[in-house]
């Protein structure tokens, strides 16, 4: 019976800065609606493991994982996207994911269902990637640290 399920989701964060100010009055004088920072989540697939051979039995797959159709906002803040804000948000989300308990679902006349949540931070842009890898230049490789000057020297790249 399929009563032990896994929901795989992707999550990420992004900011939007420099937009037009609107005539919204804020109580805190340093806040404005020109800077937004959002954390969101998209479910990708729901599966169960076969009791016979341990293979995945897919019950549902997101038909358009890059679409905004299933994208859900986890948090929306009026704050400027900075490297520090990105690192703090990642740390908060990782803490919450560690504390996340499986969801228990009760459906009349059916066995008890448990859904385990597997979340992967894959929805990131270049600014987020650079902030999380402490890469201070957009021209520097955030995996190996090579600069454009190093790219033609494989020995130099392999040292890093």
Coordinates of C-alpha atoms in Angstrom, one line a residue:
X1 CA 0.0 0.0 0.0
X2 CA 1.2 3.5 -0.8
X3 CA 1.1 5.2 2.6
X4 CA 4.7 6.5 2.9
X5 CA 5.1 9.2 0.3
X6 CA 7.9 11.7 -0.6
X7 CA 7.2 15.2 -1.9
X8 CA 10.2 16.7 -3.7
X9 CA 10.2 20.4 -4.0
X10 CA 12.6 23.1 -5.1
X11 CA 13.0 26.5 -3.4
X12 CA 14.9 29.7 -3.8
X13 CA 15.0 33.4 -3.2
X14 CA 15.4 36.5 -5.3
X15 CA 15.1 40.2 -5.0
X16 CA 13.8 43.0 -7.1
X17 CA 15.3 46.5 -6.6
X18 CA 14.9 50.0 -8.1
X19 CA 11.3 49.8 -9.0
X20 CA 9.0 52.8 -9.0
X21 CA 7.8 54.0 -5.6
X22 CA 4.1 54.0 -5.0
X23 CA 2.0 56.2 -2.8
X24 CA 2.0 53.6 0.1
X25 CA 2.7 55.1 3.5
X26 CA 5.1 53.0 5.7
X27 CA 5.3 53.4 9.4
X28 CA 9.0 52.6 9.5
X29 CA 10.8 55.4 7.7
X30 CA 13.5 53.2 6.1
X31 CA 11.1 50.9 4.4
X32 CA 9.8 51.4 0.9
X33 CA 8.1 49.3 -1.8
X34 CA 10.9 49.8 -4.3
X35 CA 12.9 46.8 -2.9
X36 CA 11.3 43.4 -2.6
X37 CA 12.9 40.1 -1.5
X38 CA 11.0 36.8 -2.0
X39 CA 11.5 33.2 -1.0
X40 CA 9.4 30.7 -2.8
X41 CA 8.8 27.0 -3.3
X42 CA 7.7 24.8 -6.2
X43 CA 6.6 21.1 -5.7
X44 CA 8.2 18.9 -8.4
X45 CA 7.0 15.3 -7.7
X46 CA 5.2 13.0 -5.3
X47 CA 6.4 9.4 -5.1
X48 CA 6.3 6.3 -3.0
X49 CA 8.9 3.6 -2.8
X50 CA 7.9 0.1 -4.0
X51 CA 7.9 -2.4 -1.1
X52 CA 9.2 -5.1 -3.5
X53 CA 12.2 -3.6 -5.1
X54 CA 12.5 -0.1 -3.6
X55 CA 11.9 1.7 -6.9
X56 CA 10.1 5.0 -7.1
X57 CA 6.4 4.9 -8.0
X58 CA 5.5 8.4 -9.2
X59 CA 2.1 9.5 -8.2
X60 CA 2.3 13.0 -9.5
X61 CA 4.9 15.1 -11.4
X62 CA 4.7 18.8 -12.0
X63 CA 3.9 19.1 -15.7
X64 CA 5.6 22.5 -16.0
X65 CA 8.3 22.9 -13.2
X66 CA 9.6 26.2 -14.7
X67 CA 6.1 27.7 -14.7
X68 CA 4.8 30.0 -12.0
X69 CA 1.6 27.9 -11.8
X70 CA 2.6 25.9 -8.7
X71 CA 5.0 28.4 -7.3
X72 CA 4.1 29.4 -3.8
X73 CA 5.5 32.4 -1.9
X74 CA 7.0 31.4 1.5
X75 CA 8.1 34.9 2.5
X76 CA 7.9 38.3 1.0
X77 CA 9.8 41.2 2.5
X78 CA 10.3 44.9 1.7
X79 CA 14.1 44.7 1.9
X80 CA 17.0 45.1 -0.5
X81 CA 18.6 42.0 -1.8
X82 CA 22.2 41.9 -0.4
X83 CA 24.7 39.1 0.1
X84 CA 24.0 39.2 3.9
X85 CA 20.2 39.0 3.4
X86 CA 20.6 36.1 1.0
X87 CA 22.9 34.2 3.5
X88 CA 20.6 34.9 6.4
X89 CA 17.5 33.7 4.4
X90 CA 19.3 30.5 3.4
X91 CA 20.3 29.8 7.0
X92 CA 16.7 30.4 8.2
X93 CA 15.3 28.1 5.6
X94 CA 17.8 25.3 6.3
X95 CA 17.0 25.6 10.0
X96 CA 13.3 25.3 9.3
X97 CA 13.9 22.3 6.9
X98 CA 15.8 20.5 9.6
X99 CA 12.8 21.0 12.0
X100 CA 10.2 20.1 9.4
X101 CA 8.2 17.1 10.4
X102 CA 6.5 14.7 7.9
X103 CA 2.9 15.7 7.1
X104 CA 0.3 13.3 8.4
X105 CA -2.8 12.9 6.2
X106 CA -6.0 11.1 7.3
X107 CA -8.6 10.2 4.6
X108 CA -11.7 8.3 5.7
X109 CA -11.8 4.6 4.8
X110 CA -8.1 4.7 3.7
X111 CA -4.9 3.9 5.5
X112 CA -2.9 6.7 7.3
X113 CA -0.6 8.5 4.8
X114 CA 2.7 10.1 5.8
X115 CA 4.4 12.6 3.4
X116 CA 8.1 13.3 3.8
X117 CA 9.4 16.6 2.4
X118 CA 12.6 16.7 0.4
X119 CA 13.6 20.3 -0.4
X120 CA 16.4 21.4 -2.7
X121 CA 17.7 25.0 -3.1
X122 CA 17.9 25.1 -6.9
X123 CA 16.0 28.3 -7.8
X124 CA 18.9 30.8 -7.6
X125 CA 20.3 33.4 -9.9
X126 CA 23.9 34.5 -10.3
X127 CA 23.8 37.1 -7.5
X128 CA 22.5 34.5 -5.1
X129 CA 25.1 31.9 -6.2
X130 CA 27.9 34.5 -5.8
X131 CA 26.6 35.5 -2.3
X132 CA 26.4 31.9 -1.1
X133 CA 29.9 31.0 -2.4
X134 CA 31.5 34.2 -1.3
X135 CA 32.4 35.1 -4.8
X136 CA 32.9 38.8 -5.0
X137 CA 33.1 39.2 -8.8
X138 CA 30.5 38.2 -11.4
X139 CA 33.4 37.4 -13.8
X140 CA 34.9 34.9 -11.4
X141 CA 33.9 31.2 -11.5
X142 CA 32.0 30.5 -8.3
X143 CA 32.9 26.8 -8.5
X144 CA 36.7 26.9 -8.9
X145 CA 37.5 30.7 -8.4
X146 CA 39.1 31.1 -11.8
X147 CA 39.2 34.6 -13.3
X148 CA 39.0 35.3 -17.1
X149 CA 42.8 35.7 -17.0
X150 CA 43.2 32.2 -15.6
X151 CA 40.7 30.5 -18.0
X152 CA 43.3 29.8 -20.7
X153 CA 45.8 28.3 -18.2
X154 CA 44.5 24.9 -17.1
X155 CA 47.4 24.4 -14.6
X156 CA 46.4 27.6 -12.8
X157 CA 42.7 26.6 -12.7
X158 CA 43.5 23.1 -11.4
X159 CA 45.5 24.6 -8.5
X160 CA 42.4 26.3 -7.2

